[in-house]
Short mmCIF file of C-alpha atoms (C1' of nucleotides) and ligand atoms in Angstrom, two decimals:
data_model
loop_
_atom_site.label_atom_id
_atom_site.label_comp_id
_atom_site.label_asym_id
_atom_site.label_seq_id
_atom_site.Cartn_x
_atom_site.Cartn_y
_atom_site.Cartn_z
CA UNK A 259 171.50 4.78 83.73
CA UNK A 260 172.93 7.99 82.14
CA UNK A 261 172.52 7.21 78.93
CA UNK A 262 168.54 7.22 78.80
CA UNK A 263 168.49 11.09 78.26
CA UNK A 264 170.38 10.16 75.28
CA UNK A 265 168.34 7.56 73.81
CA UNK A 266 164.95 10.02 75.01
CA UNK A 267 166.66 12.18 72.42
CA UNK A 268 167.11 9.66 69.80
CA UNK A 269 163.47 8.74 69.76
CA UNK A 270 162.53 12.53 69.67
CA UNK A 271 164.46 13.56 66.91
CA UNK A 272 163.49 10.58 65.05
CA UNK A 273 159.51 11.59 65.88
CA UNK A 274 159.16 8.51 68.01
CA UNK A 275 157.39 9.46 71.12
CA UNK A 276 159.66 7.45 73.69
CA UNK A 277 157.94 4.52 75.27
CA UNK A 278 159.06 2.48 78.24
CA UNK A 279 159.31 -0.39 75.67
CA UNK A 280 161.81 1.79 72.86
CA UNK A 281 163.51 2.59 75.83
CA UNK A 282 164.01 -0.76 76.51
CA UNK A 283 164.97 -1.76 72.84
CA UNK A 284 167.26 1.38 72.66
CA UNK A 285 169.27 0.21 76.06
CA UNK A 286 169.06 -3.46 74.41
CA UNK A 287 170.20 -2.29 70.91
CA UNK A 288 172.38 0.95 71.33
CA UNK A 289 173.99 0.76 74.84
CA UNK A 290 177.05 -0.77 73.80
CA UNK A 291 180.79 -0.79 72.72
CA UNK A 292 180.39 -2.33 69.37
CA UNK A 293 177.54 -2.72 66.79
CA UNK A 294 176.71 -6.00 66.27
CA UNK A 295 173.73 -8.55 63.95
CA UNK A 296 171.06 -9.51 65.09
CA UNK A 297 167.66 -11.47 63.89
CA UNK A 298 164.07 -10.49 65.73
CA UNK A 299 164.61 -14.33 67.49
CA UNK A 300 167.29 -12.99 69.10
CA UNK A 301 166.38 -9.87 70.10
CA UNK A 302 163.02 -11.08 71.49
CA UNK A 303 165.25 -13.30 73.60
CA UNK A 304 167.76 -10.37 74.48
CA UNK A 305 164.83 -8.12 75.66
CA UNK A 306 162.61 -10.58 77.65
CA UNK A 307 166.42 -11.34 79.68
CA UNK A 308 168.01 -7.85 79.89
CA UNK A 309 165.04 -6.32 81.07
CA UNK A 310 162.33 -8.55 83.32
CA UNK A 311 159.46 -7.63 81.33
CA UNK A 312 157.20 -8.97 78.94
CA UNK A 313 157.25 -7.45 75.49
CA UNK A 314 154.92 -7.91 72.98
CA UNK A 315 156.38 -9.52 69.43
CA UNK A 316 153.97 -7.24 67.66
CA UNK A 317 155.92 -4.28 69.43
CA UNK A 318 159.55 -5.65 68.81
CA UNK A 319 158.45 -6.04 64.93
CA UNK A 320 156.64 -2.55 64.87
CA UNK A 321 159.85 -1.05 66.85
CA UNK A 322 162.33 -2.50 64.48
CA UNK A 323 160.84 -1.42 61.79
CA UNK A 324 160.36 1.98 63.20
CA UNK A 325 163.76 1.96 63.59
CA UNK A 326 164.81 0.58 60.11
CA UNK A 327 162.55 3.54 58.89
CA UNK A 328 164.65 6.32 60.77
CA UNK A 329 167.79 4.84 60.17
CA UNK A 330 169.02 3.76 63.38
CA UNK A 331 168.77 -0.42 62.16
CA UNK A 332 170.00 -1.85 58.91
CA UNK A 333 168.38 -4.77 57.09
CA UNK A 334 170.60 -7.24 56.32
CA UNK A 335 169.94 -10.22 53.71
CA UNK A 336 172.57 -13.01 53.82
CA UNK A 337 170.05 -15.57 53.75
CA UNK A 338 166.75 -15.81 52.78
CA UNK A 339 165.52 -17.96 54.91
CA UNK A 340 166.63 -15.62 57.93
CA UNK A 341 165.98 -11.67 58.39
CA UNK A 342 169.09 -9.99 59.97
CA UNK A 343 169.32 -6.60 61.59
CA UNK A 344 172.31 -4.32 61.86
CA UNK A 345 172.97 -1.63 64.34
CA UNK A 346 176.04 -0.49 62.02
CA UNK A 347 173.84 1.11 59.23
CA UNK A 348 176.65 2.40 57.08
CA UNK A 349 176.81 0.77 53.83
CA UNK A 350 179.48 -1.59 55.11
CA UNK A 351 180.93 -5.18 53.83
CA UNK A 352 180.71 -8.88 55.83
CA UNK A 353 181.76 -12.10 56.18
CA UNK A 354 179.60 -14.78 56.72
CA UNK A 355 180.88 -18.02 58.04
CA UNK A 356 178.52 -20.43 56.71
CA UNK A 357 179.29 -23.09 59.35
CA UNK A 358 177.86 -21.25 62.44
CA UNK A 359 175.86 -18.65 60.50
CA UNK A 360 178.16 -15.82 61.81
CA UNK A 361 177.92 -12.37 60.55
CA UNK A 362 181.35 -10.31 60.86
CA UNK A 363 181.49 -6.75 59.87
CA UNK A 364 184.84 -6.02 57.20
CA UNK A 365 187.32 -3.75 58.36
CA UNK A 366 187.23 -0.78 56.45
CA UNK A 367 191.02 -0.99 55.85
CA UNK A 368 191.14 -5.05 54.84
CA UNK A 369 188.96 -4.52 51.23
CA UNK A 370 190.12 -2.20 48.28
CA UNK A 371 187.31 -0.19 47.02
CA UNK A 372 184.94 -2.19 44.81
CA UNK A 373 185.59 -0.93 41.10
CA UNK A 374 182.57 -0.99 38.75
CA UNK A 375 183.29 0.27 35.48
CA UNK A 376 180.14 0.34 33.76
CA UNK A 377 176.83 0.93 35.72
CA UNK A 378 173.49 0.28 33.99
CA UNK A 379 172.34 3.37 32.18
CA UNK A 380 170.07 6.33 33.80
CA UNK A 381 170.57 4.26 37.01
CA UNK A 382 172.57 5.66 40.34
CA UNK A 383 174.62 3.56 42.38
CA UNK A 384 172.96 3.78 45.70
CA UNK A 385 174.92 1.20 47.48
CA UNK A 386 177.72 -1.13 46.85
CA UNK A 387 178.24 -3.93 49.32
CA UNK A 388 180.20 -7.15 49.24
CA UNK A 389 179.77 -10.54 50.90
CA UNK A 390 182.44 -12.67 51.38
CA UNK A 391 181.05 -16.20 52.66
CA UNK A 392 183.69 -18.38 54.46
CA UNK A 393 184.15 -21.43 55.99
CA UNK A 394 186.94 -23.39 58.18
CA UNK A 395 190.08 -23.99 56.30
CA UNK A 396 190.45 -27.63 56.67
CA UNK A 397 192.84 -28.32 53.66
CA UNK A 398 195.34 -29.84 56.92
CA UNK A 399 193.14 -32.83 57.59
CA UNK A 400 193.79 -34.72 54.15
CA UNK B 961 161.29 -31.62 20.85
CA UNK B 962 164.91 -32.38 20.67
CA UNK B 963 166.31 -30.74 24.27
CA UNK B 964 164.73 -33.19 26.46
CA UNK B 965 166.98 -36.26 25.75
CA UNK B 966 169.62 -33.67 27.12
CA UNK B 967 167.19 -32.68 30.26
CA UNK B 968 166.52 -36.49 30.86
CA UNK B 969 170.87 -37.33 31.00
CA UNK B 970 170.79 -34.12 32.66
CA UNK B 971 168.59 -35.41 35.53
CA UNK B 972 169.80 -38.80 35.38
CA UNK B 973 173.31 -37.06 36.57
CA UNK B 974 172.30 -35.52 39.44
CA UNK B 975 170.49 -39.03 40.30
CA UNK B 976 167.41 -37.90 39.64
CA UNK B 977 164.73 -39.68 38.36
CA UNK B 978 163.23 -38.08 34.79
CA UNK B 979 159.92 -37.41 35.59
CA UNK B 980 157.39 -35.30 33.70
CA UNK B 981 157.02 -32.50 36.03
CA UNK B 982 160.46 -32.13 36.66
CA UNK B 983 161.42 -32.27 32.68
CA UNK B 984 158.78 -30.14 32.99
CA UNK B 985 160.64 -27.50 34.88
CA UNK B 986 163.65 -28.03 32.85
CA UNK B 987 162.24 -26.99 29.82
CA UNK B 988 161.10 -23.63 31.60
CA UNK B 989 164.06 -22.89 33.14
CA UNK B 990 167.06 -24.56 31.20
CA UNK B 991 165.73 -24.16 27.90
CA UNK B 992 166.40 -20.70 26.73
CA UNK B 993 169.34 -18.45 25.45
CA UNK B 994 170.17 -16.67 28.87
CA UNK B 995 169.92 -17.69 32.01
CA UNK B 996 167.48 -15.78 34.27
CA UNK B 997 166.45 -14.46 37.87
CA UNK B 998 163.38 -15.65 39.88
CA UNK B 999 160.54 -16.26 42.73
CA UNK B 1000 158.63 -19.54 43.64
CA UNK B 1001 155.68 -17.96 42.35
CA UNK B 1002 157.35 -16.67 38.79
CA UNK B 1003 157.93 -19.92 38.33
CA UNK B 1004 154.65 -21.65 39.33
CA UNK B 1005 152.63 -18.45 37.05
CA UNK B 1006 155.65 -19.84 34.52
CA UNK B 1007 155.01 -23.60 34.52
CA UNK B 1008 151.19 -22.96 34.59
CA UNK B 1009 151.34 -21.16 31.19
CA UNK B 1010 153.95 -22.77 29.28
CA UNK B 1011 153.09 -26.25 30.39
CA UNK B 1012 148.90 -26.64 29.77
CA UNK B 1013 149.09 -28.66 33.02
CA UNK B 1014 148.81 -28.36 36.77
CA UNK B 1015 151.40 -28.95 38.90
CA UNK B 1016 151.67 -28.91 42.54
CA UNK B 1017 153.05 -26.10 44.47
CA UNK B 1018 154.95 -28.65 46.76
CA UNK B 1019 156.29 -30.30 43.53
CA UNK B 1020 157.90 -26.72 42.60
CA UNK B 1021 159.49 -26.49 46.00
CA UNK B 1022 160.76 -29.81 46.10
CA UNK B 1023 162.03 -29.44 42.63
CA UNK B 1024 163.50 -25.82 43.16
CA UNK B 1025 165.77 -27.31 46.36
CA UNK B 1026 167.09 -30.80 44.15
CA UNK B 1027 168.17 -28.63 42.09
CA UNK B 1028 169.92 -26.09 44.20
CA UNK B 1029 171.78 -29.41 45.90
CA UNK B 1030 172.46 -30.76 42.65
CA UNK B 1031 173.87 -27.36 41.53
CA UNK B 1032 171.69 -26.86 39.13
CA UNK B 1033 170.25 -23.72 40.61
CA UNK B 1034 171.64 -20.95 42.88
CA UNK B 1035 169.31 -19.55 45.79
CA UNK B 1036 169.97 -15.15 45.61
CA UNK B 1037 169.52 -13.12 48.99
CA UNK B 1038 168.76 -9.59 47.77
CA UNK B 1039 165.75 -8.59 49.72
CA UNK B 1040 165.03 -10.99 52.95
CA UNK B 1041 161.59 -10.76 52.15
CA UNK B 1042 162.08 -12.66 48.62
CA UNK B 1043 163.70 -15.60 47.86
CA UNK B 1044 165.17 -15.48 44.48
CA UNK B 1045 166.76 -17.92 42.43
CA UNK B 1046 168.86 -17.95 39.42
CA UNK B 1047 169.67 -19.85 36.89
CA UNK B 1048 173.02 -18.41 36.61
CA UNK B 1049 174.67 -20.68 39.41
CA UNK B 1050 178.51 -19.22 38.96
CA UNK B 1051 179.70 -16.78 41.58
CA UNK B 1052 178.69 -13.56 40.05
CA UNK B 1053 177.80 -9.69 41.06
CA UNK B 1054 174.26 -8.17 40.79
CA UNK B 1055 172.97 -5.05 40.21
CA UNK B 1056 169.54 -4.67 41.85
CA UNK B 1057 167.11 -2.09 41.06
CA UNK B 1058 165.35 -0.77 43.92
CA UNK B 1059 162.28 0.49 42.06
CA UNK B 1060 161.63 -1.99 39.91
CA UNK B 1061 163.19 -4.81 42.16
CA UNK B 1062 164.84 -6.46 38.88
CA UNK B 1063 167.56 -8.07 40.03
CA UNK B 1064 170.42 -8.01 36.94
CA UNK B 1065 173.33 -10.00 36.97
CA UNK B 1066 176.67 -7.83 36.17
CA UNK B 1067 178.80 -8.89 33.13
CA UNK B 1068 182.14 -10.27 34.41
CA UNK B 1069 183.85 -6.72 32.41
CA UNK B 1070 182.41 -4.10 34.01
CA UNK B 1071 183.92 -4.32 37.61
CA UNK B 1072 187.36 -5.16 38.75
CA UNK B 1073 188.08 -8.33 40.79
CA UNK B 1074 187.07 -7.72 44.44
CA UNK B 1075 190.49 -7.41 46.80
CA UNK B 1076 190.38 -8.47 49.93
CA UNK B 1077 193.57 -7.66 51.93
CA UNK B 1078 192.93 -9.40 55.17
CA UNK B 1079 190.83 -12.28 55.45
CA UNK B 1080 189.45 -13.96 59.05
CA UNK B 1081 192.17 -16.08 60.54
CA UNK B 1082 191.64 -19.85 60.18
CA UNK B 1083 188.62 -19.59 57.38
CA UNK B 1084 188.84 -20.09 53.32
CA UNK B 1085 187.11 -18.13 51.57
CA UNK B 1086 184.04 -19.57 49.09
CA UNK B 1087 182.61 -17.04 47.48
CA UNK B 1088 183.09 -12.93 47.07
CA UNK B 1089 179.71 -11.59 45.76
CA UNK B 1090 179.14 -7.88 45.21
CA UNK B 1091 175.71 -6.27 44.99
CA UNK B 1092 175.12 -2.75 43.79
CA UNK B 1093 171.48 -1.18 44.70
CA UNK B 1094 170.49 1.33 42.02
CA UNK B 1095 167.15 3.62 41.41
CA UNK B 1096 166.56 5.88 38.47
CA UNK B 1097 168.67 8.41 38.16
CA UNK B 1098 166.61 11.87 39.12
CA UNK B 1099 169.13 14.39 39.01
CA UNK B 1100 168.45 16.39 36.50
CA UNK B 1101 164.35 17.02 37.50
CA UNK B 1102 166.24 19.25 40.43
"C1'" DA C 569 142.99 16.93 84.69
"C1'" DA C 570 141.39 16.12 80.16
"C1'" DC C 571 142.05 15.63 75.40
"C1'" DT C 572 144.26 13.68 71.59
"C1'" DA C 573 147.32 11.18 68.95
"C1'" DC C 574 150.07 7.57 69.03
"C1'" DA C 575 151.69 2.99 70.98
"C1'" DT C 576 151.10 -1.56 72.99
"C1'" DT C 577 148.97 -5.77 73.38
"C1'" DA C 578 146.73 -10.25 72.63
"C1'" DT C 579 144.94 -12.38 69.22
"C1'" DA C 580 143.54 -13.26 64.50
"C1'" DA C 581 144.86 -13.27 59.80
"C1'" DT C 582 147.99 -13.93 56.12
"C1'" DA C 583 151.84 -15.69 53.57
"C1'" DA C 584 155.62 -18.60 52.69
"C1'" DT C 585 157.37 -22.92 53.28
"C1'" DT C 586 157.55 -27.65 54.89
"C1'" DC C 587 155.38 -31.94 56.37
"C1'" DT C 588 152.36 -36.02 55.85
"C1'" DA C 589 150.72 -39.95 54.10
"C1'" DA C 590 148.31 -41.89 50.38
"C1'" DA C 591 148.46 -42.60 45.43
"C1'" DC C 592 151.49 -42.86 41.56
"C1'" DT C 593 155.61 -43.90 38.51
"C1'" DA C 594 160.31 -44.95 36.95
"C1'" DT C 595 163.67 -48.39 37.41
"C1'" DT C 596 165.36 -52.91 38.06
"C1'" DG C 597 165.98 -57.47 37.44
"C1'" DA C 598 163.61 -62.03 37.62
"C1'" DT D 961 157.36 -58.53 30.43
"C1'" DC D 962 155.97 -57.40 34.79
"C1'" DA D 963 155.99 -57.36 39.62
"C1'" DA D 964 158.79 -55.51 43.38
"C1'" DT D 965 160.98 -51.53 45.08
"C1'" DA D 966 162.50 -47.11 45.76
"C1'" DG D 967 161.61 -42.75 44.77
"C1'" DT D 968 158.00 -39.03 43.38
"C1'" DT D 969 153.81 -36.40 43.27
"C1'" DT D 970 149.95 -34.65 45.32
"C1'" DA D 971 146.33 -32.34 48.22
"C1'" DG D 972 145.90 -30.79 52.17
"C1'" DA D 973 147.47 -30.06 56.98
"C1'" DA D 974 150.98 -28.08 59.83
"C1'" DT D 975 154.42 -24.85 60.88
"C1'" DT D 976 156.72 -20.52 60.88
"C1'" DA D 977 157.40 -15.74 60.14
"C1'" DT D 978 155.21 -11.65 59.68
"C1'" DT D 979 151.42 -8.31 59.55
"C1'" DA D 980 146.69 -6.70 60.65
"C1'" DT D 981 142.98 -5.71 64.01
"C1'" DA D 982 140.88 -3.47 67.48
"C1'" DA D 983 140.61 -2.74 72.27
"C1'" DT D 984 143.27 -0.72 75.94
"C1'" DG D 985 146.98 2.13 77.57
"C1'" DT D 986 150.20 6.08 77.59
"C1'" DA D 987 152.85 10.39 76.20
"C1'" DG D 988 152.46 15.04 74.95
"C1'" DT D 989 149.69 19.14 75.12
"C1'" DT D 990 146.54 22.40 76.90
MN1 MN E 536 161.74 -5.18 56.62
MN1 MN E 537 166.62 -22.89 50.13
ZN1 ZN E 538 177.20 -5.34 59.60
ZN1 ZN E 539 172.41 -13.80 38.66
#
DNA sequence: AACTACATTATAATAATTCTAAACTATTGA
DNA sequence: TCAATAGTTTAGAATTATTATAATGTAGTT
């Protein structure tokens, strides 16, 4: 495992004393090609199979959120009824297919910048994000 | 009175039965000049006051949901923590203020169509919703 | 090693939402 | 008109997601 100095580092500049468990969470999380969505179900299950150990839920809540905090996780909110998490924490567009409930980051390059015209007055835009929701295209089947 | 023949053929389109409570809820949400934004509990505090009677929170919820399915209402995902709904059920943009957590629909004008250059292979799209996060603008106290 | 601050854990508490099943009501059609 | 029926409301219980508690454990510092 080279990469654990790295994540050691992550924690520490972030203030986050690094635990076995945000070790863990970090290898789970950040030791990968590609970012990717994810909801605390899934990382619970992710963890407790990547690593044999038991973690706490209390600790994958409190770690997620530490990590929300210092920027290194994204909230996302497609649907209420379900808390996602992003390790891509740019401000960043998706798809969701709302047949399987699939999240899909937007290429950069495949959306023109949104346009807004007029903002609301002695407000900032801090964020501008679009969500495209799709489903299959079954126009074929009539 | 005159609105609530309208609310009663209203129901009775969707297939569902006229009953007090839900004419009830009509009148609070469907009978006013704009359309509007909000929680569960806004619209229990709502009921509670306009209406001088009780009615029960499982009621609301039930109510709420026929209406979503009957298109009546559209459920909002701003902050996963909140489930908003709005009376407003066309696909529309938001501007959501981060302070306040007012969430204010944008007028159709003030921002260019969305263009998406490359959509996922195989999937139509069904909706293209933008939401802009703002916060008061503090520049100038520099 | 010892001290301290912070982190983890199991469990309890809270909050939001849904379920249950009994009582109630709108609709239908005899 | 009125009983039969299907659908609705309700209080409260159950479920689920999340947060709080407080005892125990651990990382960083001296
Ligand atoms: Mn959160
Ligand atoms: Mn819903
Ligand atoms: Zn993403
Ligand atoms: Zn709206």
């Amino acid at each position: 495992m080279p990469k654990k100095c790295n994540f050691i580092e992550k924690l520490r500049e972030a203030g986050l004393r690094p635990t076995k468990q945000r070790l863990n969470m970090c290898e789970v999380l950040f030791n990968r090609e590609k970012t990717f969505h994810f909801t605390i179900n899934d990382l619970v299950k992710m963890i407790s199979e990547k690593m044999n150990q038991k973690i706490s839920l209390a600790t994958v809540y409190n770690t997620v959120h530490a990590f929300e905090k210092k920027g290194y996780l994204k909230e996302i909110s497609i649907d209420s009824h379900k808390s996602y998490f992003d390790t891509n924490t740019s401000v960043h567009h998706h798809f969701f297919d709302e047949e399987t409930n699939e999240l899909i980051d937007c290429d950069e390059n495949d959306i023109d910048p949104v346009n807004i015209k007029k903002n609301i007055t002695g407000k900032k835009i801090n964020s501008v994000e679009v969500l495209i929701k799709v489903a299959s295209d079954n126009q074929n089947q009539k």
